[in-house]
mmCIF file of C-alpha atoms and ligand atoms in Angstrom:
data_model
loop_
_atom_site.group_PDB
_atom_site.id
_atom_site.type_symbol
_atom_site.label_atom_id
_atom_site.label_comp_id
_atom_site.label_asym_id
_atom_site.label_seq_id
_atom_site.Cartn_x
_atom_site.Cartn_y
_atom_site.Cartn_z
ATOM 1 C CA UNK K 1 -20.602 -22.824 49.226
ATOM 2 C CA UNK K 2 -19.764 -20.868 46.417
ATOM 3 C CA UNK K 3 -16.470 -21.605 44.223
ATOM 4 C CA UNK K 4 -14.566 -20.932 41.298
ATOM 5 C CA UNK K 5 -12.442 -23.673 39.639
ATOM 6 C CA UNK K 6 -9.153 -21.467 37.786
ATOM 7 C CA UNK K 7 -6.734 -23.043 36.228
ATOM 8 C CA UNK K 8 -5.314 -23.664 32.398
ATOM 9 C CA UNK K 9 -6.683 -26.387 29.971
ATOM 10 C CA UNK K 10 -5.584 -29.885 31.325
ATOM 11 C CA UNK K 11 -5.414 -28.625 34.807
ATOM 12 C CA UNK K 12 -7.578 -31.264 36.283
ATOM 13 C CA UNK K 13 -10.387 -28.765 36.859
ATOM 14 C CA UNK K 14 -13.304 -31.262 35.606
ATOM 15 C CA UNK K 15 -12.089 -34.142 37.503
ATOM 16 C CA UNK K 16 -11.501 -32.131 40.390
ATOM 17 C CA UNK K 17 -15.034 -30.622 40.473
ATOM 18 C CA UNK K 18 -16.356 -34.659 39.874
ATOM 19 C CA UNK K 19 -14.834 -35.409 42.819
ATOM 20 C CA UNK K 20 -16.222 -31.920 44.898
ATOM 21 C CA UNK K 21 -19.513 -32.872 43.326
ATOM 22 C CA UNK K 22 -19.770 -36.013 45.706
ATOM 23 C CA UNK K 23 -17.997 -34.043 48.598
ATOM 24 C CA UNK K 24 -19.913 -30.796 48.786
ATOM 25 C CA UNK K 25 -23.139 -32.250 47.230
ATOM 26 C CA UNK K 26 -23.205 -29.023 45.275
ATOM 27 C CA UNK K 27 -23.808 -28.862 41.423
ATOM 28 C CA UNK K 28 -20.360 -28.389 38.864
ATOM 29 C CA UNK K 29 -21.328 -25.979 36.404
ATOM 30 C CA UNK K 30 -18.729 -26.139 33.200
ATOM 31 C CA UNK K 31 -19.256 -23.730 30.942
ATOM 32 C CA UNK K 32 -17.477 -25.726 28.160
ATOM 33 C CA UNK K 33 -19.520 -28.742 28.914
ATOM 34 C CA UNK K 34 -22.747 -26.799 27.960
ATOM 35 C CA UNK K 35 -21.240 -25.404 25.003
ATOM 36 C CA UNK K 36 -20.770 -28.810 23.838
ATOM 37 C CA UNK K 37 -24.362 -29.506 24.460
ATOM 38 C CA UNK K 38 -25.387 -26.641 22.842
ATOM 39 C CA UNK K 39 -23.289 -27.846 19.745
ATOM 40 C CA UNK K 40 -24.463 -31.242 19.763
ATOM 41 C CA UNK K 41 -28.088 -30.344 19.837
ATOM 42 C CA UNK K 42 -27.282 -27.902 16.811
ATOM 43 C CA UNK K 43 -28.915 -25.070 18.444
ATOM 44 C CA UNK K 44 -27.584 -21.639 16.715
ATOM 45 C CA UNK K 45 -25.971 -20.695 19.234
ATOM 46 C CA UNK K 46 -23.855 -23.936 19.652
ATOM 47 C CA UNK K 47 -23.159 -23.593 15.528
ATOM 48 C CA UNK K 48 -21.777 -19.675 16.662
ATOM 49 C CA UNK K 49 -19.947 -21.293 19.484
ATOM 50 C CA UNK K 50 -18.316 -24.076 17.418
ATOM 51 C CA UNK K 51 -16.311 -21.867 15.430
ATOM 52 C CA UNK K 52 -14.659 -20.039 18.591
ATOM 53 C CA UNK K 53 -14.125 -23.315 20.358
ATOM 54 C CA UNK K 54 -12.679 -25.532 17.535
ATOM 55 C CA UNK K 55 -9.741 -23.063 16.754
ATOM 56 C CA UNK K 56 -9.392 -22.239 21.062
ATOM 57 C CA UNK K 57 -10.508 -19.136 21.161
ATOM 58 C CA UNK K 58 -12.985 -17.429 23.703
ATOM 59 C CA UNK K 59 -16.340 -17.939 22.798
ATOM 60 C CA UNK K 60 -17.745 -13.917 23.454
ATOM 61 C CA UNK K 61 -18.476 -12.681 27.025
ATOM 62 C CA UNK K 62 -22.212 -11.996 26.723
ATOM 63 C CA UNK K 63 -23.022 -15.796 25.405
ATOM 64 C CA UNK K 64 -21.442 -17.142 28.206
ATOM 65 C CA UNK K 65 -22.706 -14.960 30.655
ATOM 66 C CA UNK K 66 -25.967 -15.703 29.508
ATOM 67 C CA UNK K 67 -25.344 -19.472 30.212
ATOM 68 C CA UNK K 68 -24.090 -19.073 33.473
ATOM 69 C CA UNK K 69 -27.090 -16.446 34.305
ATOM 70 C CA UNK K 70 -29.858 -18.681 33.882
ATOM 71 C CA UNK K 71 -27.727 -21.737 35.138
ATOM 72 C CA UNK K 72 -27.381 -20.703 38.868
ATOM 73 C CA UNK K 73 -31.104 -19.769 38.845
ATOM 74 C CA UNK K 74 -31.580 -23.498 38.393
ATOM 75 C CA UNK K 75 -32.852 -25.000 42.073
ATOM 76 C CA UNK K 76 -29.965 -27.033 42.318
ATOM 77 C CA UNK K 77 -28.202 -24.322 43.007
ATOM 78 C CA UNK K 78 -29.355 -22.759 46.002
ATOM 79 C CA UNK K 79 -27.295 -23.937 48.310
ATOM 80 C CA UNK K 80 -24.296 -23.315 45.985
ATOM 81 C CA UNK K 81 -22.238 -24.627 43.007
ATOM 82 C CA UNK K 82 -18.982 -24.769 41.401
ATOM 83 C CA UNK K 83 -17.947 -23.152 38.857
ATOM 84 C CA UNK K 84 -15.558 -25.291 36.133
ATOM 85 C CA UNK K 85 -14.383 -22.991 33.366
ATOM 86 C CA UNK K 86 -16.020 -20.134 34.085
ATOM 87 C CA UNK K 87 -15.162 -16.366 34.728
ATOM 88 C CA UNK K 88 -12.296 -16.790 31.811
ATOM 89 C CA UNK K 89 -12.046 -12.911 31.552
ATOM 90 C CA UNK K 90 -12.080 -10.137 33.187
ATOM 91 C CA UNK K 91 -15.351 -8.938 31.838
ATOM 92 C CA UNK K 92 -16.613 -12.221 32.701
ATOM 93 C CA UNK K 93 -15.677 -12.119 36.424
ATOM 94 C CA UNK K 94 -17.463 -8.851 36.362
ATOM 95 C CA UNK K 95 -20.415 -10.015 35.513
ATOM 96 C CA UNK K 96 -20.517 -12.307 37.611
ATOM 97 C CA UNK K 97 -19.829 -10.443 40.980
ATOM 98 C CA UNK K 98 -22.976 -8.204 39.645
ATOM 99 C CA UNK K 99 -25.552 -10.788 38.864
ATOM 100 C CA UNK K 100 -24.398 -12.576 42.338
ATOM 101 C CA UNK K 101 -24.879 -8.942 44.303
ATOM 102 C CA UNK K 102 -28.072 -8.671 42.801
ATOM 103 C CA UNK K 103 -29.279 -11.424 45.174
ATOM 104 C CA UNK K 104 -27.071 -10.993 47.553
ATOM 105 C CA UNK K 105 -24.421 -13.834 46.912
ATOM 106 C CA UNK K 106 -20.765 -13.925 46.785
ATOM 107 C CA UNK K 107 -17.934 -16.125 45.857
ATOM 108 C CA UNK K 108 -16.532 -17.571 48.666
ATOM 109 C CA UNK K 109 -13.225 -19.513 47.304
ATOM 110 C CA UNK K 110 -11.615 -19.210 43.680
ATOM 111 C CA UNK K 111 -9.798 -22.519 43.932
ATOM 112 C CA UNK K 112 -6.778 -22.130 41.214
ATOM 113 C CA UNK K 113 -4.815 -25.323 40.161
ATOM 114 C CA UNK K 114 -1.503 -24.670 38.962
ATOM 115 C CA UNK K 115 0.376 -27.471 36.806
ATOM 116 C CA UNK K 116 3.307 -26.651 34.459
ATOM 117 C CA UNK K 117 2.703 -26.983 30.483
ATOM 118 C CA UNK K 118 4.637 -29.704 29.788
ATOM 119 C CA UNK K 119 2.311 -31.514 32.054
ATOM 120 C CA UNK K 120 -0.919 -29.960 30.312
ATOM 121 C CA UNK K 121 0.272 -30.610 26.971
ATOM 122 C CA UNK K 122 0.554 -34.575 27.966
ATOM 123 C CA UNK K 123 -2.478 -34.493 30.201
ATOM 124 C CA UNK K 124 -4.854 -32.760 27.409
ATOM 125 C CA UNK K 125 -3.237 -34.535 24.094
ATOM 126 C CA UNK K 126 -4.107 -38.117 26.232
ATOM 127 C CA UNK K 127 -7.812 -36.913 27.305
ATOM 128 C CA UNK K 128 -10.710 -39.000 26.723
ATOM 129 C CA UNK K 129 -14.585 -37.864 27.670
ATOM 130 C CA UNK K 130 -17.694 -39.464 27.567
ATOM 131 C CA UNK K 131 -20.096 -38.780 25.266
ATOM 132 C CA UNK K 132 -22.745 -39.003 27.656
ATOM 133 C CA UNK K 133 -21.748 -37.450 31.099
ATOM 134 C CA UNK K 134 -18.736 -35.686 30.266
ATOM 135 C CA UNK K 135 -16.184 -37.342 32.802
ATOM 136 C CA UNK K 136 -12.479 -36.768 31.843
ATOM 137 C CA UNK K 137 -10.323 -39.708 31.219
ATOM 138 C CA UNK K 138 -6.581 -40.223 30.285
ATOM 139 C CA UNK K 139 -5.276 -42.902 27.897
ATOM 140 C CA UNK K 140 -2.403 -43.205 30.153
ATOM 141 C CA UNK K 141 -2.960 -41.539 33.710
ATOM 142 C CA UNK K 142 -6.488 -42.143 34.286
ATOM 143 C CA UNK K 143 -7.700 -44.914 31.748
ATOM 144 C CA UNK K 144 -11.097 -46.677 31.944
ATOM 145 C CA UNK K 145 -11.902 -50.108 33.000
ATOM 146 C CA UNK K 146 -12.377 -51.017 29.816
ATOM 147 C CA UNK K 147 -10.940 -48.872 26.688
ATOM 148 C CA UNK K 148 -13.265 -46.354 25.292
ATOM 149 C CA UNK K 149 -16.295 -47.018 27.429
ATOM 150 C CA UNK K 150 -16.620 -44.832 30.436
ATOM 151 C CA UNK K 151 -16.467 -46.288 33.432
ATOM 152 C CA UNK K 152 -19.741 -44.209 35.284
ATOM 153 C CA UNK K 153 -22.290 -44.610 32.830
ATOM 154 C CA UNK K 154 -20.910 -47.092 29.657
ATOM 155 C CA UNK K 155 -20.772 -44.135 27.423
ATOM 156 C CA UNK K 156 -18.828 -44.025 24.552
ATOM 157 C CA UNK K 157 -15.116 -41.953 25.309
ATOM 158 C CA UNK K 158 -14.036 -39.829 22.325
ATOM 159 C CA UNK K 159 -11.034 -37.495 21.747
ATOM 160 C CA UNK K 160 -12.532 -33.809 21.897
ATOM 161 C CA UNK K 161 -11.552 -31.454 18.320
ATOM 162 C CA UNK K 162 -9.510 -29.221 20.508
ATOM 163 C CA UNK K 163 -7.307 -31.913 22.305
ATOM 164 C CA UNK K 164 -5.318 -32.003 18.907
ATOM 165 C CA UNK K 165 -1.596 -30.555 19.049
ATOM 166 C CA UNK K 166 -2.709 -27.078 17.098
ATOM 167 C CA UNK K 167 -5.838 -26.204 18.954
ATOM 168 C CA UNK K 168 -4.281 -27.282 22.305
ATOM 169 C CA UNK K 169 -1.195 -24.887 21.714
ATOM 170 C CA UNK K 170 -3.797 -22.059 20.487
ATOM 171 C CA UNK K 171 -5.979 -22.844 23.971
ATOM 172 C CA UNK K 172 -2.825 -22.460 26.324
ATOM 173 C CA UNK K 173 -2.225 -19.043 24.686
ATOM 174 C CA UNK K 174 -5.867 -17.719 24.479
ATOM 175 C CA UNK K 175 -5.408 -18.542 28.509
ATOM 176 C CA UNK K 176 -2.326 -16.724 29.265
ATOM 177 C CA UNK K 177 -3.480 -14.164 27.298
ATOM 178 C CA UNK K 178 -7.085 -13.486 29.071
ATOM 179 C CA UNK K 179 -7.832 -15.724 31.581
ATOM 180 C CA UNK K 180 -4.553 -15.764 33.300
ATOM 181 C CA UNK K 181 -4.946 -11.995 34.112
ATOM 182 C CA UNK K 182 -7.645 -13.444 36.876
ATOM 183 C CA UNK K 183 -5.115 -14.610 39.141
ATOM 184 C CA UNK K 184 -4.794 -11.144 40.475
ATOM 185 C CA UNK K 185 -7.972 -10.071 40.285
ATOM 186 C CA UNK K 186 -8.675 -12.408 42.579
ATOM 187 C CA UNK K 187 -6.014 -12.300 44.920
ATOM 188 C CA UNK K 188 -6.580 -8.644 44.767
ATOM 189 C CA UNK K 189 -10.205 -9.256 46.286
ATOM 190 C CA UNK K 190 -8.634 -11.688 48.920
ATOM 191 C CA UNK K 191 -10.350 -15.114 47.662
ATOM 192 C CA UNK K 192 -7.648 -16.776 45.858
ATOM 193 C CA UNK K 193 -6.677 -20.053 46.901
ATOM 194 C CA UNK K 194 -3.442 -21.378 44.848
ATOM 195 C CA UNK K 195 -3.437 -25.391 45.005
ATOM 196 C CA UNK K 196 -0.564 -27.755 43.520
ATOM 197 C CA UNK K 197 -2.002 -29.547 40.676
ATOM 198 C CA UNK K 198 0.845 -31.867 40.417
ATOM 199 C CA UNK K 199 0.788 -35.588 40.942
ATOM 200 C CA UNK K 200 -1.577 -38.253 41.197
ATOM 201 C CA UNK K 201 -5.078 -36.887 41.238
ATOM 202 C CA UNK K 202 -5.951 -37.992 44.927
ATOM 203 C CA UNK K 203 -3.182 -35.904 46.156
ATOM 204 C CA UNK K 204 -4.488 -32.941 44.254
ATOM 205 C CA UNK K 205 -7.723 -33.116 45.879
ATOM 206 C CA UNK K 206 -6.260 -34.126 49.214
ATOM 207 C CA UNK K 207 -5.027 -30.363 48.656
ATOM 208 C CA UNK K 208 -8.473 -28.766 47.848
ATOM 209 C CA UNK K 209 -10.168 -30.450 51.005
ATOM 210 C CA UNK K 210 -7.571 -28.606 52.803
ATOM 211 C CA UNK K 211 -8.040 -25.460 51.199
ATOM 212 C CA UNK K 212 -11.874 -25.518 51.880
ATOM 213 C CA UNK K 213 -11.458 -26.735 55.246
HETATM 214 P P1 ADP O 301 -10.664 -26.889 29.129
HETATM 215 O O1 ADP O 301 -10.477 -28.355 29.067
HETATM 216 O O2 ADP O 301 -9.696 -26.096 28.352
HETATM 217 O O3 ADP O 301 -10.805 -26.390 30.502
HETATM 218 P P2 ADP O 301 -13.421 -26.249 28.450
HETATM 219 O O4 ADP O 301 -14.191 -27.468 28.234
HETATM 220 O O5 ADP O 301 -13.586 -25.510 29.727
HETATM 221 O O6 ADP O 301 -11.914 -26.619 28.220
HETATM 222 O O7 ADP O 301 -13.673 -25.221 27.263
HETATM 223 C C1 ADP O 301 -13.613 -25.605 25.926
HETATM 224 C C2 ADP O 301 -13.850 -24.404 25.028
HETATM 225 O O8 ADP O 301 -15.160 -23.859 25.299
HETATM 226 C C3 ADP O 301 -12.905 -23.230 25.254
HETATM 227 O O9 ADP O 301 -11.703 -23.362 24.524
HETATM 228 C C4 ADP O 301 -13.751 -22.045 24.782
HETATM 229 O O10 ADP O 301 -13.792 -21.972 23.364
HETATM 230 C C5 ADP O 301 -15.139 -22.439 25.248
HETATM 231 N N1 ADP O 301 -15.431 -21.927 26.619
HETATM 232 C C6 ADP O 301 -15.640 -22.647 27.739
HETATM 233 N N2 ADP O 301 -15.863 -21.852 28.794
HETATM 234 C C7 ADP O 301 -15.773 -20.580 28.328
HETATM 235 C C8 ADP O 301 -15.877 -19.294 28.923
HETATM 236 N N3 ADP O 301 -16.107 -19.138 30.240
HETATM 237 N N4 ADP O 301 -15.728 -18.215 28.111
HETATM 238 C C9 ADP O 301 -15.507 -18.340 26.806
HETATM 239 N N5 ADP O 301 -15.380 -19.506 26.186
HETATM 240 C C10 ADP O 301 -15.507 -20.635 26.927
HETATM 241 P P1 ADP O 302 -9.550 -29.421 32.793
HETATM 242 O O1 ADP O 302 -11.010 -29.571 33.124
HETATM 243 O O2 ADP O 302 -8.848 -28.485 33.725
HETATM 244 O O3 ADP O 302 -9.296 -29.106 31.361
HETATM 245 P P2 ADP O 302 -9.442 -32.346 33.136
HETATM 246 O O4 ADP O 302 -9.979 -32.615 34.502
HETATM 247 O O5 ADP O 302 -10.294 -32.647 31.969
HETATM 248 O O6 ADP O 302 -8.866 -30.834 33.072
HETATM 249 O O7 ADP O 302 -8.066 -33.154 33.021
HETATM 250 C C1 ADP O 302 -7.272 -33.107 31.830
HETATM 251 C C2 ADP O 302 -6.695 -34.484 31.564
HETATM 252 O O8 ADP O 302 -5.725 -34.799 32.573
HETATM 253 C C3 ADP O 302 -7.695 -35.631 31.620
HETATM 254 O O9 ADP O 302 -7.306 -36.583 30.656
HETATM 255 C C4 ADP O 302 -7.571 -36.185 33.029
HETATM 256 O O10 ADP O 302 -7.903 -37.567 33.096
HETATM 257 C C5 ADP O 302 -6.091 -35.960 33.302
HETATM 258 N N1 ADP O 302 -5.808 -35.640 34.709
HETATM 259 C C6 ADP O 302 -6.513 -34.904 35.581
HETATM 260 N N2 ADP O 302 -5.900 -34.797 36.772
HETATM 261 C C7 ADP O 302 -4.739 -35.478 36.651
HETATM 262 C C8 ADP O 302 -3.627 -35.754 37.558
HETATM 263 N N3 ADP O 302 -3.612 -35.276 38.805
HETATM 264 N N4 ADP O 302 -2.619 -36.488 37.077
HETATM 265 C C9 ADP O 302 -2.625 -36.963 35.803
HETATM 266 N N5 ADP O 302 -3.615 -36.748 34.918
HETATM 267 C C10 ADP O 302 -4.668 -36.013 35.339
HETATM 268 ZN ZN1 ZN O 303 -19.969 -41.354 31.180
#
């Protein structure tokens, strides 16, 4: 199975996918997750990246579609992923249908959590992540065991640059701006699949199993 997680910052598309990931025993590919690899190792193209991610802004099509590109070739992958953050344009989404027709693969569900902005604003200004694996926390909704260690693997939990009031306000427009547009695209190619993101996050994936079911 082949799917696309949509949805605005704070959505819930990470801890969705976490959850898919023991499910569908397929891999979650998040494109902003390997970004912040890329920045932490210091590699050039994580310095580039930093700049673009820091003030919410896109980080450009063709470094991202390079990513993805050699990410799905990965062996993991053959019998499918998800992908968590990724098309976020229209360009993007293009180049993905291509490099999947090249080998004869398709997208089989664009799974698009919907959740108002008040509700993103308080779900992304009280997000935690690990250090190590990446798992999304919430001070509030979704707090660790014990504070600022993270529950799967004892990593350290930190507050990300861009979960600060300015960059989160810039991130919510760079998506209505460009990745918003993909909504339609997809539902004009018949594999959109619109799921209430609202409420505890059981419920919301109570919603997705029916979706892919
Ligand atoms: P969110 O919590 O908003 O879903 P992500 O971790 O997916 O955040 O992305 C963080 C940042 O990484 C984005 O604001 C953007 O700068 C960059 N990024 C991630 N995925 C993409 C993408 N597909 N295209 C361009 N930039 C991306
Ligand atoms: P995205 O990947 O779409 O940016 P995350 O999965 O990182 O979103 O979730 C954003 C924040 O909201 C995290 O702090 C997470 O713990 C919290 N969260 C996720 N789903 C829910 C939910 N259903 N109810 C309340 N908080 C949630
Ligand atoms: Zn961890």
């Amino acid at each position: 199975m082949k799917l696309i997680l949509l949805g605005p910052p704070g959505a819930g598309k990470g801890t969705q996918a976490k959850m898919l990931v023991q499910e569908l025993g397929i891999p979650q590919i998040s494109t902003g997750d390997m970004l912040r690899e890329a920045v932490k190792a210091g590699s050039p193209m994580g310095m580039k990246a930093k700049t673009y991610m820091d003030s919410g802004e896109l980080v450009p099509d063709e470094v991202v579609v390079g990513i993805v590109e050699e990410r799905i070739q990965q062996p993991d992958c053959a019998d499918g992923f998800m992908l968590d953050g990724f098309p976020r344009t229209t360009a993007q989404a293009d180049a993905l249908t291509e490099m999947l027709e090249k080998k004869g693969l398709a997208i089989d569900h664009v799974i698009c959590i919907q959740v108002d902005n008040d509700e993103l604003i308080r779900r992304l200004s009280g997000r935690r992540t690990c250090r190590n694996c990446m798992a999304p926390y919430h001070v509030e909704f979704n707090p660790p065991q014990k504070e600022g260690v993270c529950d799967k693997c004892g990593g350290e939990l930190y507050q990300r640059d861009d979960d600060r009031e300015e960059a989160i306000r810039a991130r919510l427009k760079t998506y209505d701006a460009q990745t918003r547009p993909l909504i339609e695209y997809y539902e004009q190619r018949g594999l959109l699949r619109p799921v209430d993101g609202s409420g505890r996050v059981e419920e919301v994936f109570g919603r997705i199993r029916q979706v892919l079911r």
